[in-house]
PDB file of C-alpha atoms in Angstrom:
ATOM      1  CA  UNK A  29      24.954   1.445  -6.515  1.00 81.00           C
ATOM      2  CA  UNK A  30      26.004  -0.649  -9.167  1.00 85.00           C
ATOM      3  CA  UNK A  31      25.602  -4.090  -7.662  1.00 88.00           C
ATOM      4  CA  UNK A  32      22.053  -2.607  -6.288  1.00 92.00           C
ATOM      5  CA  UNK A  33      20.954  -1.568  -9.704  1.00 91.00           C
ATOM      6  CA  UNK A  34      22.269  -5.538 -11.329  1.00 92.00           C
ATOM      7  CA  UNK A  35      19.866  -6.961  -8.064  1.00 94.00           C
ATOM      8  CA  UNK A  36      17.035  -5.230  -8.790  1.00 96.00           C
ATOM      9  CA  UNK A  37      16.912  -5.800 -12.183  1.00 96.00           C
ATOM     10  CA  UNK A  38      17.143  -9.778 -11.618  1.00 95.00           C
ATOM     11  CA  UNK A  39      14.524  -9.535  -9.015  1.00 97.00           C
ATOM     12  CA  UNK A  40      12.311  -7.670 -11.359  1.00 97.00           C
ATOM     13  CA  UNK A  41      12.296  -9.811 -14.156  1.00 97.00           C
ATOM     14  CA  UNK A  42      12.002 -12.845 -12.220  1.00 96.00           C
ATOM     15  CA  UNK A  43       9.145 -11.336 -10.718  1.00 96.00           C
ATOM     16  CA  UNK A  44       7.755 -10.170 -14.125  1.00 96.00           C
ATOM     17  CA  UNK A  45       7.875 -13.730 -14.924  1.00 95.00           C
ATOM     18  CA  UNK A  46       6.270 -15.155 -12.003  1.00 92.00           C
ATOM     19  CA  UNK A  47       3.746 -11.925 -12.748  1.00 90.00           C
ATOM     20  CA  UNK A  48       2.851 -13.466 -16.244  1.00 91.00           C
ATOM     21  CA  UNK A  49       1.134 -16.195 -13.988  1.00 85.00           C
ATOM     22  CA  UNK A  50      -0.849 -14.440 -11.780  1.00 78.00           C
ATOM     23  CA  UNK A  51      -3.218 -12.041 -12.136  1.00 70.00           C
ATOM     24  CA  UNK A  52      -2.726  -8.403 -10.512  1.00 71.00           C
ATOM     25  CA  UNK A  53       1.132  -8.631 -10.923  1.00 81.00           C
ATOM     26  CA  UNK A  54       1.672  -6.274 -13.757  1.00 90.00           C
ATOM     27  CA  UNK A  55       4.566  -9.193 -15.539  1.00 93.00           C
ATOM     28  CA  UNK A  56       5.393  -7.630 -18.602  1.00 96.00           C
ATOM     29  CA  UNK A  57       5.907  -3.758 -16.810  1.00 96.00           C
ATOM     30  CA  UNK A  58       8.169  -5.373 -14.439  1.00 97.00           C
ATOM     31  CA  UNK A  59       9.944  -7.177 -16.410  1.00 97.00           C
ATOM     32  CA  UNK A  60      10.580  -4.182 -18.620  1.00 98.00           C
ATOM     33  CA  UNK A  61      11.464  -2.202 -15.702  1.00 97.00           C
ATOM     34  CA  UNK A  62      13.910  -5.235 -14.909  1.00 97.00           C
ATOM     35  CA  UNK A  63      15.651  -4.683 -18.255  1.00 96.00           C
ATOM     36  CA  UNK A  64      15.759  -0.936 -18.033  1.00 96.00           C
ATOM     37  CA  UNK A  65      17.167  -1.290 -14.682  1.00 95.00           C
ATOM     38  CA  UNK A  66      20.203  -3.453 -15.853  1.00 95.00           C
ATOM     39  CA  UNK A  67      20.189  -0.865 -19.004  1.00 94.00           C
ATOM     40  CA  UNK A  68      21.081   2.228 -16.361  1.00 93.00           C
ATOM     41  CA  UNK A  69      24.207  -0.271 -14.855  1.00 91.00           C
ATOM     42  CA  UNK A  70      27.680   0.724 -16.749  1.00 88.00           C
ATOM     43  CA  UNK A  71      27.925  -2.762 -16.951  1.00 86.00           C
ATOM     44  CA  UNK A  72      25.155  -3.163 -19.703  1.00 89.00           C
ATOM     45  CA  UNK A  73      24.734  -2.076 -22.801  1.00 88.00           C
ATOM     46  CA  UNK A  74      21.861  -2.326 -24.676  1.00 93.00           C
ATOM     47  CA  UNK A  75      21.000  -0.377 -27.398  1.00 94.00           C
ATOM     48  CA  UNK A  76      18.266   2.316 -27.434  1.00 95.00           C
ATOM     49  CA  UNK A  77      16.737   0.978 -30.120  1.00 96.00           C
ATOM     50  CA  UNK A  78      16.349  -2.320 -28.218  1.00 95.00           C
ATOM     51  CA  UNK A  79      14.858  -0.684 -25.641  1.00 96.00           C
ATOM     52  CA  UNK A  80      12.739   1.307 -27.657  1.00 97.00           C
ATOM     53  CA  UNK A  81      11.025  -1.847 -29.003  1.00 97.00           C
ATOM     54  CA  UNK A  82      10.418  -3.930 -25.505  1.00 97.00           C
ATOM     55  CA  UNK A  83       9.487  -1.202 -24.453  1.00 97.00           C
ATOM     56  CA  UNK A  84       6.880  -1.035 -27.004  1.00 97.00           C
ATOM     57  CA  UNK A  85       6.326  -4.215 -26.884  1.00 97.00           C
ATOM     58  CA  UNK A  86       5.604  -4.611 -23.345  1.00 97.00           C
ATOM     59  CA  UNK A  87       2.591  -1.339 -24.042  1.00 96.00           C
ATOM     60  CA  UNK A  88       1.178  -3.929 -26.649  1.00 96.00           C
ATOM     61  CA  UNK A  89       1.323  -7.237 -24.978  1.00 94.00           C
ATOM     62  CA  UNK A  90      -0.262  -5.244 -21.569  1.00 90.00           C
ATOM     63  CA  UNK A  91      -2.824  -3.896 -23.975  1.00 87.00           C
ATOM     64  CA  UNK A  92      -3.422  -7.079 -25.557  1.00 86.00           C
ATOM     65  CA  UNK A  93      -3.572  -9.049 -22.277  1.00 80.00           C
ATOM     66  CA  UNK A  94      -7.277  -7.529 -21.057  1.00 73.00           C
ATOM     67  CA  UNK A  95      -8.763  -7.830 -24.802  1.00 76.00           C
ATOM     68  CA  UNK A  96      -7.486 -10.831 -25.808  1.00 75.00           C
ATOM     69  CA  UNK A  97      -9.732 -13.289 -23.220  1.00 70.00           C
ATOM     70  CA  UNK A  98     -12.347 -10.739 -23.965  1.00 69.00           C
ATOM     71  CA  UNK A  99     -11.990 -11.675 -27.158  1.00 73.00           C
ATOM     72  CA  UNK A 100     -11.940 -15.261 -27.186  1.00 72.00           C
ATOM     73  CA  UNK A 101     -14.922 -15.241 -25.030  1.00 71.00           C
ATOM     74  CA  UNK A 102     -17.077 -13.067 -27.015  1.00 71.00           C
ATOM     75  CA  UNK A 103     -15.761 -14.959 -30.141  1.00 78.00           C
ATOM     76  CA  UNK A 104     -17.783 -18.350 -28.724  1.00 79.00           C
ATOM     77  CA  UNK A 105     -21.106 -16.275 -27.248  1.00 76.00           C
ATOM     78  CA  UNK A 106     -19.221 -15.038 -23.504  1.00 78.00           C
ATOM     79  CA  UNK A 107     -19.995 -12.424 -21.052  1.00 80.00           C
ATOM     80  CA  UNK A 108     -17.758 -10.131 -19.001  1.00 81.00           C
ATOM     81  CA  UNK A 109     -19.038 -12.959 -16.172  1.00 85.00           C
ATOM     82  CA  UNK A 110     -17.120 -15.506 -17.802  1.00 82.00           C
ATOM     83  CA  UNK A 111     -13.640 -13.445 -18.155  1.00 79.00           C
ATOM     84  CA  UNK A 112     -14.243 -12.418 -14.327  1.00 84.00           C
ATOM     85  CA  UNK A 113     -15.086 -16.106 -13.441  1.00 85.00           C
ATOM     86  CA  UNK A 114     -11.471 -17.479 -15.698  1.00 80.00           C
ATOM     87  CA  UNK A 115      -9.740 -15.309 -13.548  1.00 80.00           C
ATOM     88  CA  UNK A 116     -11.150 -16.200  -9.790  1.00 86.00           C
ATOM     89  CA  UNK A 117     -10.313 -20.168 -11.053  1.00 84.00           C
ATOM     90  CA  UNK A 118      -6.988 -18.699 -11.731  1.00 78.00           C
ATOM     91  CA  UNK A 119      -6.811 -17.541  -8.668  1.00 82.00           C
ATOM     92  CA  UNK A 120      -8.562 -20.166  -6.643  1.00 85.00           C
ATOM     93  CA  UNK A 121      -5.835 -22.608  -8.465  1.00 80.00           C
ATOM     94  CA  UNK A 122      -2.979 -20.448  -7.444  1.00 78.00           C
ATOM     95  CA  UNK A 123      -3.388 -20.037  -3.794  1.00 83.00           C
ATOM     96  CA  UNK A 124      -4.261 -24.139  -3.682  1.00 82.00           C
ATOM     97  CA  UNK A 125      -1.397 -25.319  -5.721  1.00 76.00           C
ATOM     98  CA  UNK A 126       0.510 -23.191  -2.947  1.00 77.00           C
ATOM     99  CA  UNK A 127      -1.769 -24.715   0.581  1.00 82.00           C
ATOM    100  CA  UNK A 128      -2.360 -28.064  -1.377  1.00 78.00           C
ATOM    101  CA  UNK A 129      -0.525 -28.702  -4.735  1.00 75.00           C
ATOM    102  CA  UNK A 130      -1.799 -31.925  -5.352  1.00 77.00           C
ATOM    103  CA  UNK A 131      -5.218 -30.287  -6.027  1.00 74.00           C
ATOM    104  CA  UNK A 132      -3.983 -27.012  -6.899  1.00 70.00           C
ATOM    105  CA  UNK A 133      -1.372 -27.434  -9.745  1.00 69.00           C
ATOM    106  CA  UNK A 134      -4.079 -29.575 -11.434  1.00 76.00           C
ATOM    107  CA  UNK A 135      -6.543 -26.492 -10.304  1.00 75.00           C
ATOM    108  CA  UNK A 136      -4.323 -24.203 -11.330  1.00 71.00           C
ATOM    109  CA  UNK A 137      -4.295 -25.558 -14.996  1.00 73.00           C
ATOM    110  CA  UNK A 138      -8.273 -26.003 -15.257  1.00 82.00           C
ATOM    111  CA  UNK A 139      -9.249 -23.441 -12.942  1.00 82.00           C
ATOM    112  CA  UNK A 140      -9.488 -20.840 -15.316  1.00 81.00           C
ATOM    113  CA  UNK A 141     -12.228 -22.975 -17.313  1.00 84.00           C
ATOM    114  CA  UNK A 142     -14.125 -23.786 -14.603  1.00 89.00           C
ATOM    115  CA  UNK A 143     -14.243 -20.131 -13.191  1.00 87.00           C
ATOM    116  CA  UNK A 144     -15.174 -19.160 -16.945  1.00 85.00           C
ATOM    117  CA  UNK A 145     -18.397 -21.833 -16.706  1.00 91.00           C
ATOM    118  CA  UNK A 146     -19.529 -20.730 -13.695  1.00 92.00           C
ATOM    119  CA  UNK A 147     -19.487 -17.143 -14.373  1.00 90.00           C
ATOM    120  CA  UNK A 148     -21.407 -17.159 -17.452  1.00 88.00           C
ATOM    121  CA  UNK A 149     -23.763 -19.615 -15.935  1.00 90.00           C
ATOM    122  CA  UNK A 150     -23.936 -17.454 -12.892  1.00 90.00           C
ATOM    123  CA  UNK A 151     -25.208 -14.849 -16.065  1.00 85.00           C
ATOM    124  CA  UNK A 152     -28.085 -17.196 -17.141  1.00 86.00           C
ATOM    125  CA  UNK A 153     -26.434 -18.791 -19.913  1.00 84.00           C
ATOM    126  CA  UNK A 154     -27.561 -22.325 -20.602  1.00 88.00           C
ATOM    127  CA  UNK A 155     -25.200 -25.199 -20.416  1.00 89.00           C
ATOM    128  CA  UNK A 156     -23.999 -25.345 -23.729  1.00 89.00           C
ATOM    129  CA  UNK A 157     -23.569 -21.840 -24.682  1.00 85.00           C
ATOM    130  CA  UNK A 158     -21.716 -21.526 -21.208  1.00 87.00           C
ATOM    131  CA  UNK A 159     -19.091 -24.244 -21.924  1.00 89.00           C
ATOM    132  CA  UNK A 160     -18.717 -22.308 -25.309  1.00 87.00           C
ATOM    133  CA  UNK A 161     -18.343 -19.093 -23.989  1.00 81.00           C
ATOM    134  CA  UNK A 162     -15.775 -20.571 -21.214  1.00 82.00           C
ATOM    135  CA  UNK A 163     -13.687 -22.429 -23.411  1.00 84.00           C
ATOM    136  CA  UNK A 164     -13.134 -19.187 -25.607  1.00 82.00           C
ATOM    137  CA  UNK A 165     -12.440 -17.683 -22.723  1.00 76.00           C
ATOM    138  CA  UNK A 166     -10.230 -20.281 -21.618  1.00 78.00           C
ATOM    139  CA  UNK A 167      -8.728 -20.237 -25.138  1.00 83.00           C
ATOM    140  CA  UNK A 168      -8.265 -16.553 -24.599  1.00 80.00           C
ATOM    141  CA  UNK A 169      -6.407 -16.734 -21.240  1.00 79.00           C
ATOM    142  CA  UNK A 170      -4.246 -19.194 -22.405  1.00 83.00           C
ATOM    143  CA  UNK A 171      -2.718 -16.873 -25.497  1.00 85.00           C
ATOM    144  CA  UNK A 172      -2.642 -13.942 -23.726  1.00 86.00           C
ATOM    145  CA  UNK A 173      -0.584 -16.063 -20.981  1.00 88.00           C
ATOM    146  CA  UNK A 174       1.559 -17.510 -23.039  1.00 92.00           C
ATOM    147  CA  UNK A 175       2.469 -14.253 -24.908  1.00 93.00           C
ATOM    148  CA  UNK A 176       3.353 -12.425 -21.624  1.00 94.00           C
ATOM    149  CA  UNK A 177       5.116 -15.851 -20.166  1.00 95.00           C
ATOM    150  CA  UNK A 178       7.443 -15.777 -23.624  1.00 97.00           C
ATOM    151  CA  UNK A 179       8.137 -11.917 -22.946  1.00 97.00           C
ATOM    152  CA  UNK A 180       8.946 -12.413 -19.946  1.00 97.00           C
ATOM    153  CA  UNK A 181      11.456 -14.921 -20.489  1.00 97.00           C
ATOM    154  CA  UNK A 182      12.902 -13.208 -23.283  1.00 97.00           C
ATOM    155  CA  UNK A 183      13.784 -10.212 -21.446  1.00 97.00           C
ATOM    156  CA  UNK A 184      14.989 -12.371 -18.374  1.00 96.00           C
ATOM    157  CA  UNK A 185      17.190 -14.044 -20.742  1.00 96.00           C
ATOM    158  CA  UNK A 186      18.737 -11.087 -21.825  1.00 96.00           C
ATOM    159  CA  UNK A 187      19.548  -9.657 -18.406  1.00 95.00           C
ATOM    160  CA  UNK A 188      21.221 -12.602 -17.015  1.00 94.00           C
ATOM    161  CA  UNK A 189      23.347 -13.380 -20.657  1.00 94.00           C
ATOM    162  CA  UNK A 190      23.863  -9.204 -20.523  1.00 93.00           C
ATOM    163  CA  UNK A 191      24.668  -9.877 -16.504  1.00 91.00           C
ATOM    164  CA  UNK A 192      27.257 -13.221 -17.166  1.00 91.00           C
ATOM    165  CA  UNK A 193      29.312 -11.260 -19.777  1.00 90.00           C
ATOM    166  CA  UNK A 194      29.583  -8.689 -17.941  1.00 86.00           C
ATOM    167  CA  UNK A 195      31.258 -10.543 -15.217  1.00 82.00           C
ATOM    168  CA  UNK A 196      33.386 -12.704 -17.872  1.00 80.00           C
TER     169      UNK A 196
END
């Protein structure tokens, strides 16, 4: 059970991780649950109050994560559209950097712009109050990425240094 309860925790928070990324993978609860996993072993320890504050953590980055690019995009003049539209270029970028990465890593990089233009043009914005809107949006995306990206590695970090010492 042991062993089990080590696997799943490394396969959780690499999967939180990848979950950052891409939209409709919860990243920060899995990577959470990763950690807590690894915190039920008897070969790691960490401290309820460390667990106490990813935990929170993870409630206000999750939280954070839908009003951030809401945010950003109402910030420059945006719609719901646009947020909608960043993430179908999101993930229109992910499944072609996976079929065709030449076009899709690039994709996957812009895509969220592009999808953010479109969908507040699709709204009847004009042209400049659309690229506006999308690059707050954009802007948005980006931060609330990065935030849940950083989390993410954070906790992985600790499970495999908690993991190594462990076996030392």
């Amino acid at each position: 059970m042991e062993i089990f309860l080590l696997i799943i925790s490394v396969v959780l928070v690499l999967i939180g991780l990848v979950g950052s990324i891409v939209p409709g993978l919860p990243g920060p609860p899995l990577s959470f649950a990763g950690l807590l996993c690894a915190a039920f072993s008897e070969r790691i320890d960490f401290s309820t109050t460390t667990l106490i504050i990813m935990g929170v953590l993870m409630v206000l980055i999750t939280v954070l994560d839908y009003v951030v690019p809401a945010a950003g995009a109402k910030m420059m003049g945006g719609t719901k559209q646009g947020v909608r539209g960043s993430n179908i270029g999101l993930v229109v970028g992910l499944i072609l950097s996976f079929v065709f990465p030449p076009i899709g890593l690039p994709l996957l990089l812009i895509g969220p712009f592009i999808g953010a233009y479109i969908g507040e043009k699709s709204n009847g914005s004009e042209p400049a109050k659309a690229l506006k809107a999308a690059f707050g949006t954009f802007l948005g995306f980006l931060a609330g990425t990065a935030v849940k990206v950083i989390y993410a590695i954070i906790l992985m970090m600790m499970v495999i240094v908690e993991l190594v010492k462990s076996f030392l």
